[in-house]
Coordinates of C-alpha atoms in Angstrom, one line a residue:
Chain A
X148 CA -178.5 53.8 -196.5
X149 CA -176.6 51.6 -198.8
X150 CA -175.4 54.1 -201.4
X151 CA -172.2 52.6 -202.7
X152 CA -171.8 52.4 -206.4
X153 CA -168.9 50.7 -207.9
X154 CA -167.7 52.7 -210.8
X155 CA -166.2 51.7 -213.1
X156 CA -167.7 48.2 -212.7
X157 CA -165.1 45.8 -211.2
X158 CA -164.4 44.1 -214.5
X159 CA -163.6 47.4 -216.2
X160 CA -161.6 48.6 -213.2
X161 CA -159.5 45.5 -213.3
X162 CA -159.0 45.7 -217.0
X163 CA -158.2 49.4 -216.9
X164 CA -155.7 49.0 -214.0
X165 CA -153.9 46.3 -215.8
X166 CA -153.8 48.1 -219.1
X167 CA -152.2 51.0 -217.2
X168 CA -149.5 48.6 -216.0
X169 CA -150.5 49.0 -212.4
X170 CA -150.1 45.3 -211.6
X171 CA -149.0 45.9 -208.0
X172 CA -151.9 46.7 -205.7
X173 CA -151.9 50.2 -204.3
X174 CA -150.8 50.8 -200.7
X175 CA -154.3 51.9 -199.7
X176 CA -155.7 48.7 -201.1
X177 CA -153.3 46.6 -199.1
X178 CA -154.2 48.6 -196.0
X179 CA -157.8 47.9 -196.7
X180 CA -157.7 44.2 -197.5
X181 CA -154.7 43.1 -195.5
X182 CA -153.0 41.4 -198.4
X183 CA -152.8 41.8 -202.2
X184 CA -155.5 39.7 -203.7
X185 CA -154.0 39.1 -207.1
X186 CA -150.5 37.8 -207.4
X187 CA -148.3 40.1 -209.4
X188 CA -147.0 37.6 -211.9
X189 CA -150.3 36.2 -213.1
X190 CA -152.4 39.3 -212.8
X191 CA -151.3 40.7 -216.1
X192 CA -152.7 37.9 -218.2
X193 CA -154.9 35.7 -216.0
X194 CA -157.2 36.2 -213.1
X195 CA -156.6 35.3 -209.5
X196 CA -156.9 31.5 -210.0
X197 CA -154.9 31.5 -213.2
X198 CA -157.8 30.1 -215.2
X199 CA -158.9 31.6 -218.5
X200 CA -162.4 32.2 -217.3
X201 CA -161.1 34.4 -214.6
X202 CA -158.9 36.4 -217.0
X203 CA -159.7 40.1 -217.4
X204 CA -160.5 39.8 -221.1
X205 CA -163.1 37.1 -220.4
X206 CA -164.5 39.2 -217.6
X207 CA -164.9 42.1 -219.9
X208 CA -166.6 40.0 -222.6
X209 CA -169.0 38.7 -220.0
X210 CA -169.9 42.2 -219.0
X211 CA -170.4 43.4 -222.6
X212 CA -172.6 40.3 -223.3
X213 CA -174.7 41.0 -220.3
X214 CA -175.1 44.7 -221.3
X215 CA -175.9 43.7 -224.9
X216 CA -178.5 41.2 -223.7
X217 CA -180.3 43.7 -221.5
X218 CA -180.3 46.3 -224.3
X219 CA -181.6 43.7 -226.8
X220 CA -184.4 42.7 -224.4
X221 CA -185.5 46.4 -224.1
X222 CA -185.3 47.0 -227.9
X223 CA -187.0 43.8 -228.9
X224 CA -189.7 44.3 -226.2
X225 CA -190.4 47.8 -227.5
X226 CA -190.5 46.6 -231.0
X227 CA -193.0 43.8 -230.2
X228 CA -195.3 46.3 -228.6
X229 CA -194.9 48.6 -231.6
X230 CA -193.2 51.4 -229.7
X231 CA -191.9 54.1 -232.0
X232 CA -188.6 55.5 -230.7
X233 CA -188.3 59.2 -231.1
X234 CA -184.9 59.9 -229.5
X235 CA -184.4 62.8 -231.9
X236 CA -187.2 64.7 -230.1
X237 CA -185.5 64.4 -226.7
X238 CA -182.6 67.0 -226.8
X239 CA -185.0 69.9 -227.3
X240 CA -186.3 69.2 -223.8
X241 CA -182.9 69.7 -222.3
X242 CA -181.7 72.6 -224.4
X243 CA -182.3 74.2 -227.8
X244 CA -180.2 76.6 -229.9
X245 CA -182.3 79.2 -231.6
X246 CA -180.4 81.7 -233.7
X247 CA -177.2 80.9 -232.0
X248 CA -178.8 81.5 -228.6
X249 CA -179.0 78.8 -226.0
X250 CA -182.4 78.1 -224.6
X251 CA -182.7 75.7 -221.6
X252 CA -185.6 73.2 -221.9
X253 CA -187.9 72.0 -219.1
X254 CA -185.6 69.2 -218.1
X255 CA -182.7 71.5 -217.5
X256 CA -184.9 73.9 -215.6
X257 CA -186.2 70.9 -213.5
X258 CA -182.6 69.9 -212.9
X259 CA -181.8 73.3 -211.6
X260 CA -184.8 73.1 -209.2
X261 CA -183.7 69.6 -208.0
X262 CA -180.2 71.0 -207.3
X263 CA -181.6 74.0 -205.5
X264 CA -183.8 71.8 -203.3
X265 CA -180.8 69.5 -202.6
X266 CA -178.5 72.3 -201.7
X267 CA -181.0 73.9 -199.3
X268 CA -181.9 70.6 -197.7
X269 CA -178.3 69.5 -197.3
X270 CA -177.5 72.6 -195.3
X271 CA -180.7 72.3 -193.2
X272 CA -180.3 68.5 -192.7
X273 CA -176.7 69.0 -191.5
X274 CA -177.9 71.7 -189.0
X275 CA -180.7 69.4 -187.8
X276 CA -178.3 66.5 -187.6
X277 CA -175.7 68.4 -185.7
X278 CA -178.3 69.7 -183.1
X279 CA -179.9 66.3 -182.6
X280 CA -176.6 64.5 -182.5
X281 CA -175.4 66.8 -179.7
X282 CA -178.8 66.3 -178.0
X283 CA -178.4 62.6 -178.2
X284 CA -174.9 62.8 -176.7
X285 CA -175.9 65.3 -174.0
X286 CA -176.5 64.6 -170.3
X287 CA -180.0 66.0 -170.5
X288 CA -182.7 63.4 -170.3
X289 CA -185.2 65.6 -172.1
X290 CA -182.7 66.4 -174.9
X291 CA -182.0 62.7 -175.4
X292 CA -185.7 61.9 -175.4
X293 CA -186.5 64.6 -177.9
X294 CA -183.9 63.5 -180.4
X295 CA -184.7 59.8 -179.9
X296 CA -188.4 60.4 -180.6
X297 CA -187.5 62.5 -183.7
X298 CA -185.2 59.8 -185.0
X299 CA -187.6 56.9 -184.6
X300 CA -190.6 58.9 -186.0
X301 CA -188.6 59.9 -189.1
X302 CA -186.9 56.6 -189.7
X303 CA -190.0 54.5 -189.2
X304 CA -192.6 56.3 -191.4
X305 CA -192.5 56.4 -195.2
X306 CA -191.0 59.5 -196.8
X307 CA -194.1 59.9 -198.9
X308 CA -196.4 60.1 -195.9
X309 CA -194.0 62.6 -194.3
X310 CA -194.2 64.7 -197.5
X311 CA -198.0 64.6 -197.4
X312 CA -198.0 65.6 -193.7
X313 CA -195.7 68.5 -194.4
X314 CA -197.7 69.6 -197.4
X315 CA -201.3 69.2 -196.1
X316 CA -200.7 69.8 -192.3
X317 CA -197.6 71.7 -191.6
X318 CA -197.4 73.8 -194.7
X319 CA -200.8 75.5 -194.2
X320 CA -200.2 76.0 -190.5
X321 CA -196.8 77.7 -190.8
X322 CA -197.6 79.1 -194.2
X323 CA -194.7 77.6 -196.3
X324 CA -194.9 77.5 -200.0
X325 CA -194.5 74.2 -201.8
X326 CA -190.8 74.6 -202.5
X327 CA -189.9 75.1 -198.9
X328 CA -192.3 72.4 -197.8
X329 CA -190.3 70.1 -200.0
X330 CA -187.0 71.4 -198.7
X331 CA -188.0 71.2 -195.0
X332 CA -189.5 67.7 -195.3
X333 CA -186.4 66.3 -197.0
X334 CA -184.2 68.1 -194.5
X335 CA -186.1 66.6 -191.6
X336 CA -185.9 63.2 -193.2
X337 CA -182.2 63.3 -194.0
X338 CA -181.4 65.1 -190.8
X339 CA -182.1 61.9 -188.9
X340 CA -179.5 60.1 -190.9
X341 CA -177.1 63.0 -190.6
X342 CA -177.6 62.8 -186.9
X343 CA -176.5 59.2 -186.8
X344 CA -173.5 59.9 -189.0
X345 CA -172.4 62.8 -186.9
X346 CA -173.0 60.9 -183.7
X347 CA -171.0 57.9 -184.9
X348 CA -168.2 60.2 -186.0
X349 CA -168.0 61.9 -182.6
X350 CA -168.1 58.6 -180.8
X351 CA -165.4 57.1 -182.9
X352 CA -162.9 59.5 -181.4
X353 CA -161.3 57.7 -178.5
X354 CA -162.6 58.8 -175.1
X355 CA -159.0 59.7 -173.9
X356 CA -158.9 62.6 -176.4
X357 CA -161.8 64.3 -174.7
X358 CA -160.3 63.6 -171.3
X359 CA -156.9 65.0 -172.4
X360 CA -158.7 68.2 -173.6
X361 CA -160.6 68.4 -170.2
X362 CA -157.4 67.9 -168.3
X363 CA -155.6 70.8 -169.9
X364 CA -158.5 73.0 -168.9
X365 CA -160.4 73.4 -172.2
X366 CA -164.1 74.0 -171.9
X367 CA -166.8 71.7 -173.4
X368 CA -167.1 73.7 -176.6
X369 CA -163.4 74.1 -176.9
X370 CA -162.8 70.4 -176.6
X371 CA -165.3 69.8 -179.4
X372 CA -163.9 72.6 -181.6
X373 CA -160.2 71.9 -181.2
X374 CA -160.0 68.2 -180.3
X375 CA -162.9 66.1 -181.2
X376 CA -164.4 67.6 -184.4
X377 CA -161.1 67.9 -186.2
X378 CA -160.7 64.2 -185.8
X379 CA -164.4 63.2 -186.3
X380 CA -165.2 65.3 -189.4
X381 CA -162.9 63.4 -191.8
X382 CA -164.5 60.2 -190.7
X383 CA -168.0 61.7 -191.3
X384 CA -167.2 63.0 -194.8
X385 CA -167.7 59.8 -196.8
X386 CA -171.1 58.9 -195.2
X387 CA -172.2 62.5 -195.5
X388 CA -171.5 62.5 -199.2
X389 CA -173.6 59.4 -199.4
X390 CA -176.3 61.3 -197.6
X391 CA -176.1 64.0 -200.3
X392 CA -176.5 61.3 -203.0
X393 CA -179.6 59.9 -201.3
X394 CA -181.0 63.5 -200.9
X395 CA -180.7 64.1 -204.7
X396 CA -182.5 60.9 -205.3
X397 CA -185.1 61.4 -202.7
X398 CA -185.8 64.9 -203.9
X399 CA -187.7 63.3 -206.7
X400 CA -190.5 62.8 -204.2
X401 CA -191.3 66.6 -204.3
X402 CA -193.1 65.8 -207.6
X403 CA -196.1 64.6 -205.6
X404 CA -196.6 68.1 -204.3
X405 CA -196.1 69.6 -207.8
X406 CA -192.8 71.3 -207.3
X407 CA -191.3 71.7 -210.8
X408 CA -188.2 69.5 -210.2
X409 CA -186.5 67.2 -212.7
X410 CA -189.0 64.3 -212.1
X411 CA -192.0 66.6 -212.4
X412 CA -190.6 68.1 -215.6
X413 CA -190.2 64.5 -216.9
X414 CA -193.7 63.5 -216.0
X415 CA -195.2 66.6 -217.7
X416 CA -193.3 66.0 -220.9
X417 CA -194.4 62.3 -220.9
X418 CA -198.0 63.4 -220.4
X419 CA -197.7 65.7 -223.5
X420 CA -195.6 63.6 -225.8
X421 CA -196.2 59.9 -224.7
X422 CA -192.4 59.3 -225.1
X423 CA -192.3 57.5 -221.8
X424 CA -189.3 55.3 -222.7
X425 CA -187.0 58.0 -223.9
X426 CA -187.9 60.6 -221.3
X427 CA -187.7 58.4 -218.2
X428 CA -184.4 57.0 -219.5
X429 CA -183.1 60.5 -220.0
X430 CA -184.3 61.6 -216.6
X431 CA -182.6 58.6 -215.0
X432 CA -179.4 59.3 -216.9
X433 CA -179.4 62.9 -215.7
X434 CA -179.8 61.7 -212.0
X435 CA -176.9 59.3 -212.6
X436 CA -174.9 62.1 -214.2
X437 CA -174.9 63.9 -210.8
X438 CA -174.9 61.1 -208.4
X439 CA -172.1 59.0 -209.9
X440 CA -169.5 61.7 -209.8
X441 CA -170.5 62.4 -206.2
X442 CA -170.1 58.7 -205.4
X443 CA -166.7 58.5 -207.0
X444 CA -165.7 61.6 -205.1
X445 CA -167.0 59.8 -201.9
X446 CA -164.8 56.8 -202.5
X447 CA -161.9 59.0 -203.2
X448 CA -162.4 60.8 -199.9
X449 CA -162.8 57.5 -198.1
X450 CA -159.5 56.3 -199.4
X451 CA -157.8 59.5 -198.4
X452 CA -159.2 59.2 -194.9
X453 CA -158.1 55.6 -194.6
X454 CA -154.6 56.2 -195.6
X455 CA -154.2 59.2 -193.3
X456 CA -154.4 57.2 -190.1
Chain B
X225 CA -152.7 61.1 -144.8
X226 CA -150.9 62.2 -141.7
X227 CA -153.0 63.1 -138.7
X228 CA -154.4 66.6 -138.5
X229 CA -152.2 67.6 -135.5
X230 CA -149.1 67.7 -137.6
X231 CA -150.5 70.4 -139.9
X232 CA -149.1 73.5 -138.3
X233 CA -145.8 74.7 -139.6
X234 CA -145.9 72.5 -142.7
X235 CA -146.7 73.3 -146.3
X236 CA -150.4 73.8 -147.0
X237 CA -152.7 71.0 -148.0
X238 CA -153.4 71.2 -151.7
X239 CA -155.4 68.0 -152.2
X240 CA -157.8 66.7 -149.6
X241 CA -160.1 63.7 -149.7
X242 CA -162.6 63.3 -146.9
X243 CA -164.8 60.2 -146.6
X244 CA -165.0 59.8 -150.4
X245 CA -167.1 57.0 -151.8
X246 CA -167.7 56.1 -155.4
X247 CA -169.7 53.5 -157.1
X248 CA -169.7 52.3 -160.8
X249 CA -173.3 51.0 -160.8
X250 CA -173.3 48.4 -158.0
X251 CA -169.5 48.2 -157.8
X252 CA -168.0 50.1 -154.9
X253 CA -164.8 51.4 -156.4
X254 CA -163.7 53.9 -153.7
X255 CA -164.4 53.1 -150.1
X256 CA -164.2 55.9 -147.5
X257 CA -161.1 57.5 -148.9
X258 CA -159.2 59.9 -146.7
X259 CA -156.1 61.5 -148.1
X260 CA -154.2 64.7 -147.7
X261 CA -151.5 65.9 -150.0
X262 CA -149.4 68.9 -149.2
X263 CA -147.6 71.3 -151.5
X264 CA -144.4 69.7 -152.9
X265 CA -145.4 66.3 -151.7
X266 CA -144.6 63.3 -154.0
X267 CA -147.2 60.7 -153.4
X268 CA -147.0 57.3 -155.1
X269 CA -150.1 55.2 -155.2
X270 CA -149.7 51.5 -155.8
X271 CA -151.8 48.4 -155.5
X272 CA -153.1 45.5 -157.6
X273 CA -155.1 46.3 -160.7
X274 CA -158.7 47.1 -160.1
X275 CA -158.0 48.5 -156.7
X276 CA -159.2 52.0 -157.6
X277 CA -155.9 53.8 -157.9
X278 CA -156.7 55.4 -161.3
X279 CA -160.2 56.2 -160.3
X280 CA -158.8 58.0 -157.2
X281 CA -156.6 60.4 -159.1
X282 CA -159.1 60.9 -161.8
X283 CA -161.5 62.2 -159.2
X284 CA -159.1 65.0 -158.5
X285 CA -159.7 66.7 -161.8
X286 CA -163.3 65.4 -162.1
X287 CA -162.7 63.0 -164.9
X288 CA -164.7 60.8 -162.6
X289 CA -167.4 61.9 -160.3
X290 CA -167.6 60.8 -156.7
X291 CA -170.9 60.3 -155.1
X292 CA -170.1 60.8 -151.4
X293 CA -167.6 62.8 -149.4
X294 CA -165.6 65.9 -150.1
X295 CA -162.6 66.5 -152.4
X296 CA -160.9 69.8 -152.0
X297 CA -158.2 70.7 -154.5
X298 CA -156.2 73.9 -154.1
X299 CA -159.1 75.5 -152.2
X300 CA -161.8 74.5 -154.6
X301 CA -164.3 71.9 -153.6
X302 CA -164.9 69.5 -156.5
X303 CA -168.6 69.2 -157.1
X304 CA -171.2 70.1 -159.6
X305 CA -170.1 73.6 -159.9
X306 CA -168.4 73.8 -163.4
X307 CA -166.5 76.9 -162.4
X308 CA -164.6 75.2 -159.6
X309 CA -163.9 72.2 -161.8
X310 CA -162.6 74.5 -164.5
X311 CA -160.4 76.3 -162.0
X312 CA -159.0 73.0 -160.7
X313 CA -158.3 71.7 -164.2
X314 CA -156.3 74.8 -165.0
X315 CA -154.1 74.1 -162.0
X316 CA -153.9 70.3 -162.3
X317 CA -152.0 68.6 -165.1
X318 CA -152.5 65.0 -166.0
X319 CA -150.5 62.4 -167.8
X320 CA -152.3 59.4 -169.1
X321 CA -151.3 55.8 -169.6
X322 CA -152.2 56.0 -173.3
X323 CA -150.5 59.4 -173.7
X324 CA -153.7 60.9 -175.4
X325 CA -151.8 63.3 -177.5
X326 CA -153.9 65.0 -180.1
X327 CA -153.0 63.2 -183.3
X328 CA -154.2 65.9 -185.7
X329 CA -151.8 68.5 -184.2
X330 CA -148.0 68.7 -184.2
X331 CA -146.1 68.3 -181.0
X332 CA -145.7 72.0 -180.8
X333 CA -149.4 72.6 -181.4
X334 CA -150.3 70.0 -178.8
X335 CA -148.3 72.1 -176.3
X336 CA -149.7 75.4 -177.4
X337 CA -153.4 74.5 -177.4
X338 CA -154.0 74.9 -173.6
X339 CA -151.9 78.0 -173.1
X340 CA -153.5 79.9 -176.0
X341 CA -157.1 78.8 -175.5
X342 CA -157.3 78.6 -171.7
X343 CA -154.6 80.9 -170.4
X344 CA -155.0 83.5 -173.2
X345 CA -151.4 83.6 -174.2
X346 CA -150.4 84.9 -177.6
X347 CA -149.2 82.5 -180.2
X348 CA -145.6 83.7 -179.8
X349 CA -145.7 83.5 -176.0
X350 CA -147.2 80.0 -176.2
X351 CA -144.6 78.9 -178.7
X352 CA -141.7 80.1 -176.5
X353 CA -143.2 78.4 -173.5
X354 CA -143.8 75.2 -175.4
X355 CA -140.2 75.1 -176.7
X356 CA -139.0 75.7 -173.2
X357 CA -140.9 72.7 -171.8
X358 CA -140.1 70.5 -174.8
X359 CA -136.4 71.3 -174.1
X360 CA -137.0 70.3 -170.5
X361 CA -138.4 66.9 -171.5
X362 CA -135.4 66.7 -173.9
X363 CA -137.3 66.6 -177.1
X364 CA -137.3 70.1 -178.7
X365 CA -136.1 68.8 -182.1
X366 CA -139.4 66.9 -182.6
X367 CA -141.5 70.0 -182.2
X368 CA -142.8 70.0 -185.8
X369 CA -143.6 66.3 -186.0
X370 CA -146.9 64.7 -185.5
X371 CA -147.4 62.3 -182.4
X372 CA -147.8 59.3 -184.7
X373 CA -144.2 59.8 -185.9
X374 CA -142.8 59.5 -182.4
X375 CA -141.9 56.5 -180.2
X376 CA -144.0 55.8 -177.1
X377 CA -141.5 57.2 -174.8
X378 CA -141.2 60.4 -176.8
X379 CA -145.0 60.7 -176.9
X380 CA -145.2 60.4 -173.2
X381 CA -142.6 63.0 -172.7
X382 CA -144.5 65.3 -175.1
X383 CA -147.6 64.6 -173.0
X384 CA -145.7 65.7 -169.9
X385 CA -144.6 68.8 -171.6
X386 CA -148.1 69.6 -172.8
X387 CA -149.3 69.4 -169.2
X388 CA -146.4 71.5 -167.9
X389 CA -147.2 74.2 -170.5
X390 CA -150.2 75.0 -168.4
X391 CA -147.8 75.6 -165.5
X392 CA -149.9 73.5 -163.2
X393 CA -149.4 73.4 -159.4
X394 CA -150.2 69.7 -159.2
X395 CA -149.3 66.9 -161.6
X396 CA -151.2 63.6 -161.8
X397 CA -149.6 60.6 -163.4
X398 CA -151.9 57.7 -164.3
X399 CA -149.6 54.7 -164.9
X400 CA -147.4 56.8 -167.2
X401 CA -145.1 54.0 -168.1
X402 CA -147.5 51.0 -168.3
X403 CA -148.0 51.3 -172.1
X404 CA -144.3 51.7 -172.9
X405 CA -141.7 49.2 -174.1
X406 CA -139.1 48.5 -171.3
X407 CA -136.3 50.5 -173.0
X408 CA -138.5 53.6 -173.1
X409 CA -139.6 53.5 -169.5
X410 CA -136.3 55.0 -168.2
X411 CA -136.5 58.2 -170.3
X412 CA -139.9 58.9 -169.0
X413 CA -139.0 58.2 -165.4
X414 CA -136.0 60.4 -165.7
X415 CA -138.1 63.3 -166.7
X416 CA -140.5 62.6 -163.9
X417 CA -137.6 62.5 -161.4
X418 CA -136.4 65.8 -162.7
X419 CA -139.8 67.3 -162.2
X420 CA -140.0 65.9 -158.6
X421 CA -136.6 67.5 -158.0
X422 CA -137.9 70.9 -159.0
X423 CA -140.5 70.7 -156.3
X424 CA -143.7 69.9 -158.2
X425 CA -146.5 68.4 -156.2
X426 CA -147.1 65.0 -157.8
X427 CA -149.5 62.1 -157.4
X428 CA -148.3 59.1 -159.3
X429 CA -150.0 55.8 -159.9
X430 CA -147.3 53.4 -160.9
X431 CA -145.9 49.9 -160.6
X432 CA -142.4 51.2 -160.9
X433 CA -141.2 50.4 -157.4
X434 CA -137.7 51.6 -158.0
X435 CA -138.9 55.0 -159.0
X436 CA -141.3 55.1 -156.0
X437 CA -138.5 54.2 -153.6
X438 CA -136.2 57.0 -154.8
X439 CA -138.7 59.8 -155.5
X440 CA -141.8 59.3 -153.3
X441 CA -142.0 60.8 -149.9
X442 CA -145.3 59.0 -149.2
X443 CA -146.5 55.6 -150.4
X444 CA -150.2 54.9 -150.5
X445 CA -151.2 51.3 -150.9
X446 CA -154.7 50.6 -152.1
X447 CA -156.7 47.3 -152.3
X448 CA -160.3 46.7 -153.3
X449 CA -161.1 50.4 -153.2
X450 CA -159.7 51.3 -149.8
X451 CA -156.4 52.9 -148.8
X452 CA -154.9 50.0 -146.8
X453 CA -151.6 51.6 -145.8
X454 CA -149.9 54.8 -146.2
X455 CA -146.3 55.3 -145.1
X456 CA -143.0 56.8 -146.1
X457 CA -141.3 54.6 -148.6
X458 CA -138.4 53.4 -146.4
X459 CA -141.0 52.0 -143.9
X460 CA -143.4 50.8 -146.6
X461 CA -140.8 48.8 -148.4
X462 CA -138.8 47.4 -145.5
X463 CA -141.5 46.9 -142.9
X464 CA -145.0 47.1 -144.2
X465 CA -147.6 46.8 -141.5
X466 CA -150.5 45.3 -143.5
X467 CA -150.6 41.7 -144.6
X468 CA -152.1 42.7 -147.9
X469 CA -149.3 45.1 -148.7
X470 CA -146.7 42.5 -147.6
X471 CA -148.2 40.1 -150.1
X472 CA -148.3 42.7 -152.8
X473 CA -144.7 43.7 -152.3
X474 CA -143.5 40.1 -152.2
X475 CA -145.2 39.5 -155.5
X476 CA -143.8 42.5 -157.4
X477 CA -140.4 42.6 -155.8
X478 CA -139.7 38.9 -156.1
X479 CA -138.3 39.2 -159.7

């Protein structure tokens, strides 16, 4: 579950920080790395070794050249295969304005379904994760076995196969419609990761805390409610945000069972218009538009948590 | 600890160990422990590290489970019955080596948690009680701070106040000064001596022999999981019977 984005890219970040005059590293950064990495005097003009090729302006140029090269590669490739770009046709699939009235296009509708699926499965995944985490931490042998089997089964089979199993086997048996098949499959899949996050969070609270709670007479549930969870939840928040990001991305897989989410909408439009370059780029950009802010929020929360203790 | 015949006419037994054995895996931590503590007794348990002192007192409020024998605390037999364990924990306070204050709560909230959630006191009652005990450990002015803002000695005194807020009948101290800087040890020991003066039943695991000498009315010396010797302090310090206790005393009193 490696979901860390670095935004803005390190070169930008460095340049931006320096332009803002923030040459001294932040307290949280010192806490994280142990020592400031860039000496204050040289940081404003040159990089950490003081050479011009480590300077921020050169770093930025390198980054821009790389971006330009990539873009050029795509454009020249498309030109050589005679692809006709039709970007002007893309916005209507997101929204149109007819007689001053806003009409959402299929991509926007798909995005709404994607968000709906994500929201439902996040709640379910957290519930599943919480229950299985407590089962794994419990004294009950059967409880530990159940959660262990669940974890291994979910983590060691492809998500696509799980989706087929839910759709073709579980769906008809329980009588779920395709939306809820998608939601429950994603929830079961991500619940396994939520379980590990929650378990790790609880275990990271020192044992003495629970013992102190026991010794003043609190019951099991009270110890968790008043002592352990208030300390564990802040630690869980960053990885749980990451889990949400991965859920948004993994929700694209519901397109194989024809739920009309963002990916399905994109596929349908491509089938009709053959604008595969523009539409898939747009779809990817929309996913990025949701996940990147979440990731930024995640790193913000992470920093807050680190400076608290 | 004293033979049964002496029991009539004296205060009632509040903690009793009878043939208690405990293993950590293959390691035999407690070997056939027999111990009786009466109301208002102040028992100091000492011995080399790894001798099972901490494990012994942690068995009293079931932070550790024993596998053989009987432990009766305040009329409740400690066993698998969660109700009797809960009853015992309400009446037995514990102070840990690492303080174990709740870092997300203020000093005052630390002291109020037990009384409100376990004893069912109102917030106002719990606050009054907390302030009363914080005053008793001489730290009322720190009530609104978080544990992380206090020194080790202050934290340990708050931990004592937190236990006292439950108004326990027995207090357990598990090496309360071992994690403290030397200049903070005294403030904690003073508070404990006060408590002893007030008639609290106390079981203290400590290496502070000066404290033991003045406060204890029974010394228990443990080695390799057994109680090797138990005697009143004057006899224990001046004329220990057991060779192992002699060696231990010579080692820790030589400086």
